[in-house]
Amino acid sequence: MDANEKEAFRVGAAVRRRRRTLGLTLAKVSARSGLSVPFLSQIENERARPSERSLQRVADALETTAVELLAASEAGRTVDVVRAAAGSVPDPEPQIRALVRGHHQLHAMEFTGEQETGRELQHRNDEVLYVAEGAAEVEAEGRAYRLERGDSLFLSGGVRHRWRATVPETRIVAVAVAEHVDATADQRARRCP
């Protein structure tokens, strides 16, 4: 199987996500598309590659387009390895490295060295700071927090904060819900009956 075929199989996860978002069963999608339940299951589990025509029938049944499903399959990759530079020598200058590539619902960065943002930050969604090495100080909600190796700090969306590394070899990992996601609306929707 070549790389293009492997990419084509990934449409299954996008089909499953869309079906579940609409609250449809495989039987309902089968009735709408005219495709069999076993074939639809094989598509979702990436054991079958739909033809253009079959993909369009699935898309119609899911109230979307084949182009949207293919775009969602690219964005919905389940595995992507971001490797550290093999054999790299520690750089004394502060560095920032993305830990997740692409446009996803999760954003993760690694900050190495004596980073000092100097400015106050405020993110739309929740964030976690984790100190992998060294130490840092975080100011949030009018309080100062000292974090050491292995410590983490959770910040709710909207909390104003600033942080700085206090040791030269500090390595901080920041993981947050991406800015384009309206997590607050999602939370309100779950709470409302």
Short mmCIF file of C-alpha atoms in Angstrom, two decimals:
data_model
loop_
_atom_site.label_atom_id
_atom_site.label_comp_id
_atom_site.label_asym_id
_atom_site.label_seq_id
_atom_site.Cartn_x
_atom_site.Cartn_y
_atom_site.Cartn_z
CA MET A 1 0.00 0.00 0.00
CA ASP A 2 1.48 3.37 -1.01
CA ALA A 3 1.37 6.58 1.04
CA ASN A 4 -1.60 7.95 -0.93
CA GLU A 5 -3.70 4.88 -0.14
CA LYS A 6 -2.84 5.19 3.56
CA GLU A 7 -3.97 8.84 3.45
CA ALA A 8 -7.24 7.88 1.74
CA PHE A 9 -8.11 5.44 4.51
CA ARG A 10 -8.09 8.24 7.06
CA VAL A 11 -11.47 9.49 5.86
CA GLY A 12 -13.09 6.85 8.10
CA ALA A 13 -12.45 8.76 11.31
CA ALA A 14 -13.97 11.91 9.78
CA VAL A 15 -17.05 9.93 8.69
CA ARG A 16 -17.46 8.46 12.19
CA ARG A 17 -17.05 11.87 13.89
CA ARG A 18 -19.63 13.48 11.58
CA ARG A 19 -22.11 10.62 12.04
CA ARG A 20 -21.80 10.80 15.81
CA THR A 21 -22.11 14.60 15.79
CA LEU A 22 -25.44 14.21 13.99
CA GLY A 23 -26.50 11.44 16.39
CA LEU A 24 -27.02 8.94 13.56
CA THR A 25 -26.64 5.17 13.66
CA LEU A 26 -24.91 3.23 10.90
CA ALA A 27 -28.34 1.87 9.96
CA LYS A 28 -29.70 5.40 9.48
CA VAL A 29 -26.71 6.41 7.33
CA SER A 30 -27.19 3.19 5.37
CA ALA A 31 -30.85 4.03 4.71
CA ARG A 32 -29.94 7.58 3.63
CA SER A 33 -26.99 6.57 1.42
CA GLY A 34 -28.10 3.25 -0.01
CA LEU A 35 -24.81 1.67 1.14
CA SER A 36 -24.74 -1.39 3.38
CA VAL A 37 -24.10 -1.19 7.11
CA PRO A 38 -21.10 -3.57 6.87
CA PHE A 39 -19.53 -1.41 4.12
CA LEU A 40 -20.09 1.78 6.13
CA SER A 41 -18.54 0.09 9.18
CA GLN A 42 -15.52 -0.89 7.08
CA ILE A 43 -15.16 2.72 5.88
CA GLU A 44 -15.32 4.05 9.45
CA ASN A 45 -12.80 1.49 10.64
CA GLU A 46 -10.55 2.29 7.68
CA ARG A 47 -10.75 -1.23 6.29
CA ALA A 48 -12.38 -0.13 3.04
CA ARG A 49 -11.61 2.72 0.69
CA PRO A 50 -14.75 4.32 -0.70
CA SER A 51 -14.93 5.31 -4.34
CA GLU A 52 -15.62 8.97 -5.15
CA ARG A 53 -19.28 8.10 -5.77
CA SER A 54 -19.62 6.15 -2.49
CA LEU A 55 -17.91 8.94 -0.55
CA GLN A 56 -20.32 11.47 -2.05
CA ARG A 57 -23.28 9.26 -1.06
CA VAL A 58 -21.93 9.06 2.50
CA ALA A 59 -21.37 12.83 2.55
CA ASP A 60 -24.94 13.48 1.34
CA ALA A 61 -26.28 11.16 4.06
CA LEU A 62 -24.22 13.09 6.63
CA GLU A 63 -25.41 16.49 5.34
CA THR A 64 -21.93 17.56 4.22
CA THR A 65 -19.69 17.28 1.16
CA ALA A 66 -16.97 14.84 0.17
CA VAL A 67 -14.52 17.75 0.16
CA GLU A 68 -15.42 18.57 3.79
CA LEU A 69 -14.97 14.94 4.85
CA LEU A 70 -11.58 14.77 3.15
CA ALA A 71 -10.51 18.05 4.77
CA ALA A 72 -11.69 16.80 8.16
CA SER A 73 -9.78 13.56 7.66
CA GLU A 74 -6.54 15.51 7.14
CA ALA A 75 -7.15 17.66 10.22
CA GLY A 76 -8.22 14.66 12.24
CA ARG A 77 -5.01 12.67 12.07
CA THR A 78 -4.80 10.50 15.13
CA VAL A 79 -1.02 10.12 15.26
CA ASP A 80 1.70 12.64 14.43
CA VAL A 81 5.16 12.35 15.97
CA VAL A 82 7.15 15.55 16.52
CA ARG A 83 10.72 14.49 17.20
CA ALA A 84 13.25 16.38 19.27
CA ALA A 85 16.39 17.30 17.36
CA ALA A 86 18.46 14.12 17.52
CA GLY A 87 21.81 14.67 19.19
CA SER A 88 21.36 18.41 19.47
CA VAL A 89 23.56 20.40 21.80
CA PRO A 90 21.63 22.54 24.31
CA ASP A 91 21.41 26.10 23.04
CA PRO A 92 21.99 28.78 25.69
CA GLU A 93 19.46 31.04 23.92
CA PRO A 94 15.76 30.74 24.78
CA GLN A 95 13.83 28.58 22.32
CA ILE A 96 10.21 27.90 21.53
CA ARG A 97 9.11 24.68 19.85
CA ALA A 98 5.66 23.56 18.72
CA LEU A 99 4.81 20.10 20.05
CA VAL A 100 1.70 19.68 17.90
CA ARG A 101 1.70 20.49 14.18
CA GLY A 102 -1.24 21.77 12.21
CA HIS A 103 -4.63 23.23 13.05
CA HIS A 104 -6.13 21.15 15.86
CA GLN A 105 -8.28 21.62 18.95
CA LEU A 106 -5.17 21.31 21.09
CA HIS A 107 -2.15 23.61 21.10
CA ALA A 108 1.13 22.63 22.79
CA MET A 109 4.45 24.48 23.00
CA GLU A 110 7.78 23.85 24.74
CA PHE A 111 9.72 26.85 26.06
CA THR A 112 13.40 26.27 26.86
CA GLY A 113 15.80 28.65 28.59
CA GLU A 114 15.23 31.80 30.58
CA GLN A 115 11.99 32.83 28.93
CA GLU A 116 10.34 35.96 30.21
CA THR A 117 7.19 36.96 28.45
CA GLY A 118 7.27 40.36 30.17
CA ARG A 119 3.70 40.95 29.14
CA GLU A 120 0.46 39.78 30.59
CA LEU A 121 -1.19 36.91 28.73
CA GLN A 122 -4.84 36.00 28.50
CA HIS A 123 -6.06 33.01 26.52
CA ARG A 124 -9.61 32.29 25.49
CA ASN A 125 -9.53 28.67 26.68
CA ASP A 126 -8.05 26.53 29.46
CA GLU A 127 -4.30 26.00 29.67
CA VAL A 128 -1.85 23.88 31.68
CA LEU A 129 1.79 24.86 32.31
CA TYR A 130 4.10 21.97 33.22
CA VAL A 131 7.71 22.42 34.35
CA ALA A 132 9.70 19.56 32.80
CA GLU A 133 13.08 20.95 33.98
CA GLY A 134 14.18 23.90 36.12
CA ALA A 135 11.81 26.34 37.79
CA ALA A 136 9.43 29.18 36.95
CA GLU A 137 7.32 31.88 38.56
CA VAL A 138 3.77 32.49 37.44
CA GLU A 139 1.60 35.46 38.38
CA ALA A 140 -2.13 34.80 38.05
CA GLU A 141 -5.22 36.22 39.72
CA GLY A 142 -3.07 38.58 41.79
CA ARG A 143 -0.95 35.78 43.29
CA ALA A 144 2.56 34.50 42.58
CA TYR A 145 3.22 30.78 42.22
CA ARG A 146 6.66 29.19 42.23
CA LEU A 147 6.81 26.03 40.17
CA GLU A 148 9.61 23.48 40.27
CA ARG A 149 10.42 20.43 38.17
CA GLY A 150 7.34 18.21 37.86
CA ASP A 151 4.88 20.91 39.00
CA SER A 152 1.95 21.99 36.87
CA LEU A 153 -0.44 24.92 36.99
CA PHE A 154 -3.94 24.97 35.49
CA LEU A 155 -5.38 28.27 34.22
CA SER A 156 -9.03 28.64 33.28
CA GLY A 157 -9.79 30.42 30.04
CA GLY A 158 -9.75 34.19 30.45
CA VAL A 159 -7.38 34.29 33.45
CA ARG A 160 -4.74 37.00 33.03
CA HIS A 161 -1.25 35.72 33.79
CA ARG A 162 2.44 36.10 33.12
CA TRP A 163 5.33 33.75 33.72
CA ARG A 164 9.09 33.59 33.61
CA ALA A 165 11.74 30.91 33.92
CA THR A 166 13.97 31.39 36.95
CA VAL A 167 16.70 28.87 36.09
CA PRO A 168 18.75 28.88 32.82
CA GLU A 169 17.93 25.31 31.70
CA THR A 170 14.22 25.56 32.42
CA ARG A 171 11.89 23.68 30.10
CA ILE A 172 8.18 24.47 30.31
CA VAL A 173 5.45 22.72 28.37
CA ALA A 174 2.27 24.73 27.78
CA VAL A 175 -0.80 22.84 26.60
CA ALA A 176 -4.04 24.66 25.81
CA VAL A 177 -7.33 24.32 24.05
CA ALA A 178 -6.75 26.14 20.74
CA GLU A 179 -7.98 29.71 20.38
CA HIS A 180 -10.31 28.87 17.47
CA VAL A 181 -12.30 26.48 19.70
CA ASP A 182 -15.14 28.03 21.68
CA ALA A 183 -14.79 25.75 24.71
CA THR A 184 -16.91 28.07 26.86
CA ALA A 185 -19.88 27.65 24.50
CA ASP A 186 -19.35 23.87 24.53
CA GLN A 187 -19.39 23.86 28.33
CA ARG A 188 -22.57 26.01 28.45
CA ALA A 189 -24.28 23.68 25.98
CA ARG A 190 -23.47 20.63 28.13
CA ARG A 191 -24.88 22.29 31.24
CA CYS A 192 -28.14 23.37 29.61
CA PRO A 193 -30.92 20.74 29.49
#
